[in-house]
Amino acid sequence: MQKHIITLLCAAGLAISGQAAAAALKVRPDAPQRYVVKQGDTLWGISGKYLYSPWQWNRLWGANRNAVRNPHMIYPGQVLVLRYVNGRPVLGFDKAASYREGNIPVVKLAPRVREMSAGYGIQTVNVNFYRMFMQHPQVIPQMQTQDAPRLIDGPDNRMLYSKGDRVYAYGITEPGRYLVYRAVKDITDPDTKKYLGQEVVFSGIVSTLPYTNSALDARSEKDAGSLPDNEYYTRLHPLVKVPTQTAQPLVVEEAVSEVRKGDFLLKMTDEGDSFQMMPHAPSRHIDAKVVSIFNGIGEAGQFQTITLNKGEADGLDKGTVLGLYKRSRQVKVDLENGKQGGRSVVKYVSIPAEEAGLAMVYRTSQNLASAIILESLTSISIGDTASEPGQDLDNMANDTPHAPNVPQESHDTEYNEYNIKSNINP
């Protein structure tokens, strides 16, 4: 009987929360009944035409966000139509009208799997220049750098390289395109002090060049039996020969800042993964903090990248939209008790948290997430909170971790040591 009651209560709770969620979906009064997607449109921009809260875009489609997993399915020439089903707003495609517009791409299918959406989808937001960097992590594991290939030489023994330069790397095992980066600082959790990874700065892109390795081909069978597959012997002296590898030639495709000798290389494995995703609210409560701001600056604004100390383990995934908040703070107020000659009374009063902007997650790891700031009312700083949108003026809990008391003998020891170092007699 008790289990049955609990089940009913849970079902009622789900129904109430579902009704509350449905009520929260507000369509703008000037939302277009029919909209033709145009070149240059972004998903965030179209969402703003229909909703006050663009991160609720997936709910407007009348299904979970798997129905439209990413903006690849929305492309210029399509016609979007707003309808109401049982009083609920639903947005969908008018296929017939879309074809009449004459802009729907027609692709002849071959008997194999193809990515049909590439080249026709729209971006979630117009990130322009930053897009190249946002497809890759800004915080990576330290071990990844320890084993990463690196640039070892370039033209004229220079230390800095620019676009078009031929450079050479050690440690590359497969051809392709590589991001050039260097580590700038370690990232730790502000609460637990646990090491989370190292922040890196990307400076450009290099791509491998084909080359002929005649020296490796000419090694003897005896040498081949005693050396790794990619090594041969170089004779530096009639009596001395040393194992040698051949550096991988590359060309600098892009150099957005200084590409330096010694920089590390990261293989670009997700070139087809464009900055396209369906924005959505988090699936559960998130209480994250900004632990780093890309490029090492102290404050961030619109379209800049931030790193959060929460990741996949906390329910974050690509497209999750979070509110950015200046946490609640306590102020001391000196009040008078109203009686003649009475003493003043000091009270601590909490100032509610203020919503300072919105950010969307574009890359996650187990315990970290990179996000782009979509909107900002004021500057975002390290230590600011990232949580569900819509909590402006919420008096969020803001407890400081408890520090255990130090034993009296420790105080005495520290005091005596200080006096000795300062030549002060107690």
Coordinates of C-alpha atoms in Angstrom, one line a residue:
M1 CA 0.0 0.0 0.0
Q2 CA 2.8 2.4 0.9
K3 CA 4.6 1.6 -2.4
H4 CA 1.4 2.3 -4.3
I5 CA 1.0 5.7 -2.6
I6 CA 4.6 6.6 -3.3
T7 CA 4.1 5.7 -7.0
L8 CA 1.0 7.8 -7.2
L9 CA 2.8 10.8 -5.6
C10 CA 5.7 10.4 -8.0
A11 CA 3.3 10.3 -11.0
A12 CA 1.5 13.3 -9.7
G13 CA 4.8 15.1 -9.2
L14 CA 5.8 14.3 -12.8
A15 CA 2.4 15.5 -14.1
I16 CA 2.7 18.8 -12.2
S17 CA 6.3 19.3 -13.3
G18 CA 5.2 18.6 -16.9
Q19 CA 2.4 21.1 -16.7
A20 CA 4.8 23.7 -15.2
A21 CA 7.3 23.0 -18.0
A22 CA 4.6 23.4 -20.7
A23 CA 3.3 26.6 -19.1
A24 CA 6.9 28.0 -19.2
L25 CA 7.0 27.7 -23.0
K26 CA 6.0 31.2 -24.1
V27 CA 5.8 32.1 -27.8
R28 CA 6.4 35.7 -28.7
P29 CA 3.3 37.6 -29.8
D30 CA 5.1 38.7 -33.0
A31 CA 6.3 35.1 -33.9
P32 CA 5.9 34.6 -37.6
Q33 CA 3.3 32.0 -38.7
R34 CA 5.4 31.1 -41.6
Y35 CA 9.2 31.6 -42.0
V36 CA 11.5 30.8 -44.9
V37 CA 15.1 30.0 -43.7
K38 CA 17.6 32.3 -45.3
Q39 CA 21.4 32.2 -45.9
G40 CA 23.1 33.5 -42.8
D41 CA 20.4 32.4 -40.5
T42 CA 21.4 30.8 -37.2
L43 CA 19.4 28.5 -35.1
W44 CA 19.7 30.8 -32.1
G45 CA 18.5 33.7 -34.2
I46 CA 15.5 31.8 -35.5
S47 CA 14.7 30.6 -32.0
G48 CA 14.6 34.2 -30.9
K49 CA 11.9 35.0 -33.4
Y50 CA 9.6 32.5 -31.8
L51 CA 10.6 32.2 -28.1
Y52 CA 11.5 34.5 -25.3
S53 CA 13.8 31.6 -24.1
P54 CA 15.7 30.3 -27.2
W55 CA 17.1 27.3 -25.3
Q56 CA 13.6 25.8 -25.2
W57 CA 13.7 25.5 -29.0
N58 CA 13.6 21.7 -29.0
R59 CA 10.3 21.7 -27.1
L60 CA 8.7 23.9 -29.8
W61 CA 9.1 21.0 -32.2
G62 CA 6.5 19.0 -30.2
A63 CA 8.9 16.2 -29.3
N64 CA 12.2 15.5 -27.6
R65 CA 15.2 16.9 -29.2
N66 CA 16.1 13.6 -30.9
A67 CA 13.4 14.5 -33.4
V68 CA 15.7 17.3 -34.7
R69 CA 19.1 16.3 -33.4
N70 CA 21.0 19.2 -34.9
P71 CA 20.6 22.1 -37.3
H72 CA 21.8 20.1 -40.2
M73 CA 18.2 19.3 -40.8
I74 CA 17.3 23.0 -41.1
Y75 CA 18.7 24.7 -44.2
P76 CA 18.1 27.7 -46.4
G77 CA 14.9 27.4 -48.4
Q78 CA 13.0 25.4 -45.9
V79 CA 9.6 26.8 -44.7
L80 CA 8.9 26.7 -41.0
V81 CA 5.2 26.8 -40.0
L82 CA 3.9 27.5 -36.5
R83 CA 0.7 25.6 -35.6
Y84 CA -1.2 24.9 -32.3
V85 CA -2.1 21.4 -31.3
N86 CA -4.5 21.2 -28.3
G87 CA -3.4 24.7 -27.4
R88 CA 0.3 23.8 -27.5
P89 CA 2.6 25.6 -30.0
V90 CA 4.3 23.2 -32.4
L91 CA 6.8 24.2 -35.1
G92 CA 7.3 22.0 -38.2
F93 CA 8.3 21.9 -41.8
D94 CA 6.0 22.7 -44.7
K95 CA 7.7 20.3 -47.2
A96 CA 5.4 21.2 -50.2
A97 CA 6.0 24.9 -49.7
S98 CA 9.8 24.3 -49.2
Y99 CA 10.0 22.6 -52.6
R100 CA 8.0 25.3 -54.2
E101 CA 10.6 27.8 -53.0
G102 CA 13.0 25.9 -55.2
N103 CA 15.9 26.0 -52.8
I104 CA 15.8 22.5 -51.4
P105 CA 18.9 20.6 -52.4
V106 CA 18.3 17.4 -54.5
V107 CA 21.1 14.9 -54.2
K108 CA 21.3 11.7 -56.3
L109 CA 21.8 8.8 -53.9
A110 CA 24.4 6.1 -54.5
P111 CA 24.2 2.6 -52.9
R112 CA 26.3 3.6 -49.9
V113 CA 26.0 5.7 -46.7
R114 CA 26.5 9.4 -47.2
E115 CA 26.3 12.5 -44.9
M116 CA 23.5 14.3 -46.7
S117 CA 23.3 17.2 -44.4
A118 CA 26.8 18.5 -44.6
G119 CA 27.0 21.8 -46.4
Y120 CA 23.3 22.6 -46.1
G121 CA 22.8 22.9 -42.3
I122 CA 22.8 26.2 -40.5
Q123 CA 25.0 27.1 -37.6
T124 CA 23.6 27.3 -34.1
V125 CA 25.3 30.7 -33.5
N126 CA 27.4 32.8 -35.8
V127 CA 30.8 32.2 -34.3
N128 CA 32.8 33.1 -37.4
F129 CA 36.5 33.2 -36.6
Y130 CA 36.4 31.3 -33.3
R131 CA 34.7 28.3 -34.9
M132 CA 38.0 26.5 -35.7
F133 CA 39.0 26.5 -32.0
M134 CA 35.5 25.6 -30.7
Q135 CA 35.6 22.3 -32.3
H136 CA 38.5 21.3 -30.0
P137 CA 39.1 21.2 -26.3
Q138 CA 40.8 24.1 -24.5
V139 CA 41.5 21.9 -21.5
I140 CA 43.1 18.6 -22.1
P141 CA 44.7 15.9 -19.9
Q142 CA 48.3 16.4 -19.0
M143 CA 49.2 12.9 -20.1
Q144 CA 48.0 13.7 -23.6
T145 CA 50.6 16.5 -23.9
Q146 CA 53.3 14.2 -22.6
D147 CA 52.8 11.8 -25.5
A148 CA 51.9 14.5 -28.1
P149 CA 54.1 15.1 -31.2
R150 CA 55.8 18.5 -31.4
L151 CA 57.4 20.9 -33.8
I152 CA 61.2 20.6 -33.8
D153 CA 62.5 22.7 -36.7
G154 CA 61.5 25.2 -39.5
P155 CA 63.0 27.4 -42.1
D156 CA 66.3 29.3 -41.5
N157 CA 66.5 27.9 -37.9
R158 CA 63.8 30.4 -36.9
M159 CA 61.9 29.9 -33.7
L160 CA 58.6 31.4 -35.0
Y161 CA 56.7 30.2 -38.1
S162 CA 54.0 31.8 -40.3
K163 CA 51.4 30.7 -42.8
G164 CA 53.0 28.8 -45.8
D165 CA 56.2 27.8 -43.9
R166 CA 57.5 24.3 -44.2
V167 CA 58.1 22.9 -40.7
Y168 CA 59.1 19.5 -39.2
A169 CA 57.7 17.5 -36.3
Y170 CA 58.7 14.6 -34.2
G171 CA 56.3 11.9 -33.0
I172 CA 53.7 12.0 -35.8
T173 CA 52.4 8.5 -36.6
E174 CA 49.7 9.2 -39.1
P175 CA 49.1 11.8 -41.8
G176 CA 46.4 14.5 -41.5
R177 CA 45.8 18.0 -40.2
Y178 CA 47.0 19.0 -36.7
L179 CA 46.2 21.8 -34.3
V180 CA 49.2 23.6 -32.9
Y181 CA 49.0 24.3 -29.2
R182 CA 51.0 25.0 -26.1
A183 CA 50.0 24.5 -22.4
V184 CA 49.6 27.7 -20.4
K185 CA 48.4 26.7 -17.0
D186 CA 46.9 23.9 -14.8
I187 CA 43.2 23.9 -14.0
T188 CA 42.0 22.9 -10.5
D189 CA 38.5 22.6 -9.0
P190 CA 37.9 25.7 -6.9
D191 CA 36.0 23.7 -4.3
T192 CA 37.9 20.3 -4.1
K193 CA 41.3 21.6 -5.3
K194 CA 41.4 18.5 -7.5
Y195 CA 43.5 18.7 -10.7
L196 CA 41.2 18.8 -13.7
G197 CA 43.6 19.3 -16.6
Q198 CA 45.8 21.8 -18.4
E199 CA 44.6 24.8 -20.3
V200 CA 46.0 25.1 -23.8
V201 CA 46.2 27.9 -26.4
F202 CA 45.8 27.0 -30.0
S203 CA 48.0 29.0 -32.5
G204 CA 47.3 27.5 -35.9
I205 CA 46.9 24.4 -38.1
V206 CA 49.5 22.4 -39.9
S207 CA 49.1 19.5 -42.3
T208 CA 51.4 16.7 -43.2
L209 CA 53.3 16.6 -46.5
P210 CA 54.1 13.3 -48.4
Y211 CA 57.8 12.5 -48.5
T212 CA 60.2 9.7 -49.6
N213 CA 62.3 7.9 -47.0
S214 CA 65.1 6.4 -49.0
A215 CA 67.4 6.1 -45.9
L216 CA 64.8 3.9 -44.2
D217 CA 64.2 1.8 -47.3
A218 CA 68.0 1.2 -47.6
R219 CA 68.6 -0.3 -44.2
S220 CA 69.8 -3.8 -44.0
E221 CA 67.8 -6.8 -42.9
K222 CA 70.1 -7.1 -39.8
D223 CA 69.4 -3.5 -38.9
A224 CA 65.7 -4.0 -39.5
G225 CA 65.7 -6.9 -37.1
S226 CA 67.1 -4.8 -34.2
L227 CA 65.4 -1.5 -34.8
P228 CA 61.8 -0.2 -34.6
D229 CA 59.9 0.0 -38.0
N230 CA 60.5 3.7 -38.3
E231 CA 64.3 3.8 -37.5
Y232 CA 67.5 3.3 -39.3
Y233 CA 71.2 3.7 -38.4
T234 CA 73.1 6.9 -39.2
R235 CA 76.9 6.6 -39.2
L236 CA 78.4 9.7 -37.5
H237 CA 81.9 8.2 -37.3
P238 CA 83.6 5.1 -38.9
L239 CA 83.1 3.4 -35.6
V240 CA 79.9 5.0 -34.4
K241 CA 76.3 4.7 -35.7
V242 CA 73.2 5.9 -34.0
P243 CA 69.5 5.0 -34.4
T244 CA 67.7 7.7 -36.3
Q245 CA 64.1 8.7 -37.2
T246 CA 62.9 10.9 -40.1
A247 CA 61.1 14.1 -39.1
Q248 CA 57.6 14.5 -40.6
P249 CA 57.4 17.5 -43.0
L250 CA 54.4 19.7 -42.6
V251 CA 53.1 23.1 -44.0
V252 CA 51.5 25.8 -41.8
E253 CA 48.0 26.2 -43.1
E254 CA 46.8 28.8 -40.6
A255 CA 48.7 30.9 -38.0
V256 CA 46.3 33.0 -35.9
S257 CA 49.1 33.7 -33.4
E258 CA 52.7 32.8 -33.0
V259 CA 53.5 29.2 -34.1
R260 CA 56.7 28.3 -32.2
K261 CA 59.4 25.7 -32.2
G262 CA 58.5 23.3 -29.5
D263 CA 54.7 23.7 -29.8
F264 CA 52.6 20.5 -29.4
L265 CA 50.3 19.0 -32.1
L266 CA 46.8 17.6 -31.6
K267 CA 45.3 15.5 -34.4
M268 CA 42.1 17.0 -35.9
T269 CA 39.8 14.0 -35.8
D270 CA 36.4 15.7 -35.9
E271 CA 36.6 17.9 -38.9
G272 CA 33.1 16.9 -40.0
D273 CA 31.7 17.8 -36.6
S274 CA 30.7 21.4 -37.3
F275 CA 29.6 23.9 -34.6
Q276 CA 26.0 22.7 -35.0
M277 CA 23.8 21.4 -32.3
M278 CA 20.3 21.8 -30.8
P279 CA 20.3 24.1 -27.8
H280 CA 18.5 22.7 -24.8
A281 CA 18.1 23.3 -21.1
P282 CA 20.0 20.8 -18.8
S283 CA 18.3 17.5 -18.0
R284 CA 19.0 18.0 -14.3
H285 CA 20.2 20.5 -11.8
I286 CA 23.7 21.9 -12.5
D287 CA 25.8 23.9 -10.0
A288 CA 29.0 24.6 -11.9
K289 CA 31.6 27.3 -11.6
V290 CA 33.7 29.1 -14.2
V291 CA 37.2 27.9 -13.6
S292 CA 39.0 29.4 -16.6
I293 CA 38.5 31.9 -19.4
F294 CA 40.0 31.2 -22.8
N295 CA 43.2 33.3 -23.6
G296 CA 43.9 33.7 -19.9
I297 CA 42.0 37.0 -19.4
G298 CA 40.2 37.7 -16.1
E299 CA 36.8 38.6 -17.6
A300 CA 34.8 37.4 -20.6
G301 CA 32.0 38.7 -22.8
Q302 CA 29.8 37.6 -25.7
F303 CA 31.3 34.8 -27.9
Q304 CA 34.2 34.1 -25.7
T305 CA 35.0 30.7 -24.3
I306 CA 34.8 29.6 -20.7
T307 CA 35.6 26.4 -18.9
L308 CA 33.3 24.9 -16.3
N309 CA 34.2 22.4 -13.5
K310 CA 31.3 20.1 -14.5
G311 CA 31.0 17.7 -17.4
E312 CA 29.4 14.5 -18.7
A313 CA 29.4 13.0 -15.2
D314 CA 27.1 15.8 -14.1
G315 CA 24.7 15.6 -17.1
L316 CA 26.2 18.2 -19.4
D317 CA 26.3 17.5 -23.2
K318 CA 26.8 19.5 -26.4
G319 CA 24.1 22.1 -26.7
T320 CA 23.3 22.5 -23.0
V321 CA 22.4 26.1 -22.3
L322 CA 23.2 27.4 -18.9
G323 CA 22.5 30.7 -17.1
L324 CA 25.6 32.5 -15.8
Y325 CA 25.1 34.1 -12.4
K326 CA 26.9 36.5 -10.0
R327 CA 26.3 34.5 -6.8
S328 CA 24.3 35.7 -3.8
R329 CA 26.4 37.7 -1.4
Q330 CA 26.0 38.8 2.2
V331 CA 26.1 42.5 3.3
K332 CA 26.3 43.8 6.8
V333 CA 23.5 46.2 7.8
D334 CA 23.8 48.3 10.9
L335 CA 20.2 48.8 12.3
E336 CA 18.9 50.9 15.2
N337 CA 16.5 49.2 17.6
G338 CA 14.4 52.4 17.8
K339 CA 14.8 53.0 21.5
Q340 CA 16.3 56.1 22.9
G341 CA 19.9 55.4 23.9
G342 CA 19.6 51.9 22.5
R343 CA 22.5 50.2 20.8
S344 CA 22.6 49.5 17.1
V345 CA 22.0 45.9 15.9
V346 CA 24.1 44.4 13.1
K347 CA 22.3 42.1 10.7
Y348 CA 23.6 40.1 7.8
V349 CA 21.4 40.3 4.7
S350 CA 21.7 38.2 1.6
I351 CA 21.6 39.8 -1.9
P352 CA 20.1 37.3 -4.4
A353 CA 22.1 36.0 -7.3
E354 CA 21.9 38.1 -10.5
E355 CA 21.7 36.5 -14.0
A356 CA 24.6 37.9 -16.0
G357 CA 24.4 36.0 -19.2
L358 CA 23.8 32.7 -21.1
A359 CA 26.3 30.1 -22.3
M360 CA 26.1 27.0 -24.4
V361 CA 28.2 24.0 -23.9
Y362 CA 30.0 22.9 -27.1
R363 CA 32.5 20.3 -25.8
T364 CA 32.6 18.0 -22.8
S365 CA 34.8 15.6 -21.0
Q366 CA 34.0 13.6 -17.9
N367 CA 34.5 16.4 -15.4
L368 CA 34.9 19.5 -17.6
A369 CA 33.0 21.4 -20.2
S370 CA 33.8 24.2 -22.6
A371 CA 31.1 26.7 -23.3
I372 CA 30.6 29.8 -25.5
I373 CA 28.9 32.9 -24.0
L374 CA 25.9 33.7 -26.1
E375 CA 24.6 36.7 -24.2
S376 CA 26.0 38.8 -21.4
L377 CA 24.6 41.7 -19.5
T378 CA 27.8 42.2 -17.7
S379 CA 31.3 40.7 -17.7
I380 CA 31.7 37.1 -16.7
S381 CA 34.5 36.3 -14.2
I382 CA 36.3 33.2 -12.9
G383 CA 34.2 31.9 -9.9
D384 CA 30.8 32.9 -11.4
T385 CA 28.1 30.2 -11.3
A386 CA 26.6 28.3 -14.2
S387 CA 23.2 26.7 -13.6
E388 CA 19.8 26.3 -15.2
P389 CA 18.6 29.5 -17.0
G390 CA 15.9 31.6 -15.4
Q391 CA 17.1 31.9 -11.8
D392 CA 17.6 35.6 -11.8
L393 CA 17.2 37.0 -8.3
D394 CA 17.3 33.5 -6.8
N395 CA 18.9 33.5 -3.3
M396 CA 21.2 30.6 -4.1
A397 CA 23.0 28.9 -1.2
N398 CA 26.5 30.1 -0.9
D399 CA 28.2 28.3 1.9
T400 CA 31.9 28.4 2.5
P401 CA 33.5 25.0 3.1
H402 CA 34.1 24.4 6.8
A403 CA 37.7 24.8 8.0
P404 CA 38.6 22.6 11.0
N405 CA 39.9 24.3 14.1
V406 CA 43.6 24.3 14.5
P407 CA 44.8 22.8 17.9
Q408 CA 46.2 25.3 20.4
E409 CA 49.7 23.9 20.3
S410 CA 49.7 24.5 16.5
H411 CA 48.8 28.2 17.1
D412 CA 51.7 28.4 19.7
T413 CA 54.2 26.8 17.3
E414 CA 53.2 29.2 14.5
Y415 CA 53.4 32.2 16.8
N416 CA 56.8 31.2 18.1
E417 CA 58.2 30.6 14.6
Y418 CA 56.9 33.9 13.5
N419 CA 58.6 35.7 16.4
I420 CA 61.9 33.9 15.7
K421 CA 61.8 34.9 12.1
S422 CA 60.9 38.4 12.9
N423 CA 63.2 38.8 15.8
I424 CA 60.3 39.8 18.0
N425 CA 60.2 38.8 21.6
P426 CA 56.7 37.6 22.8

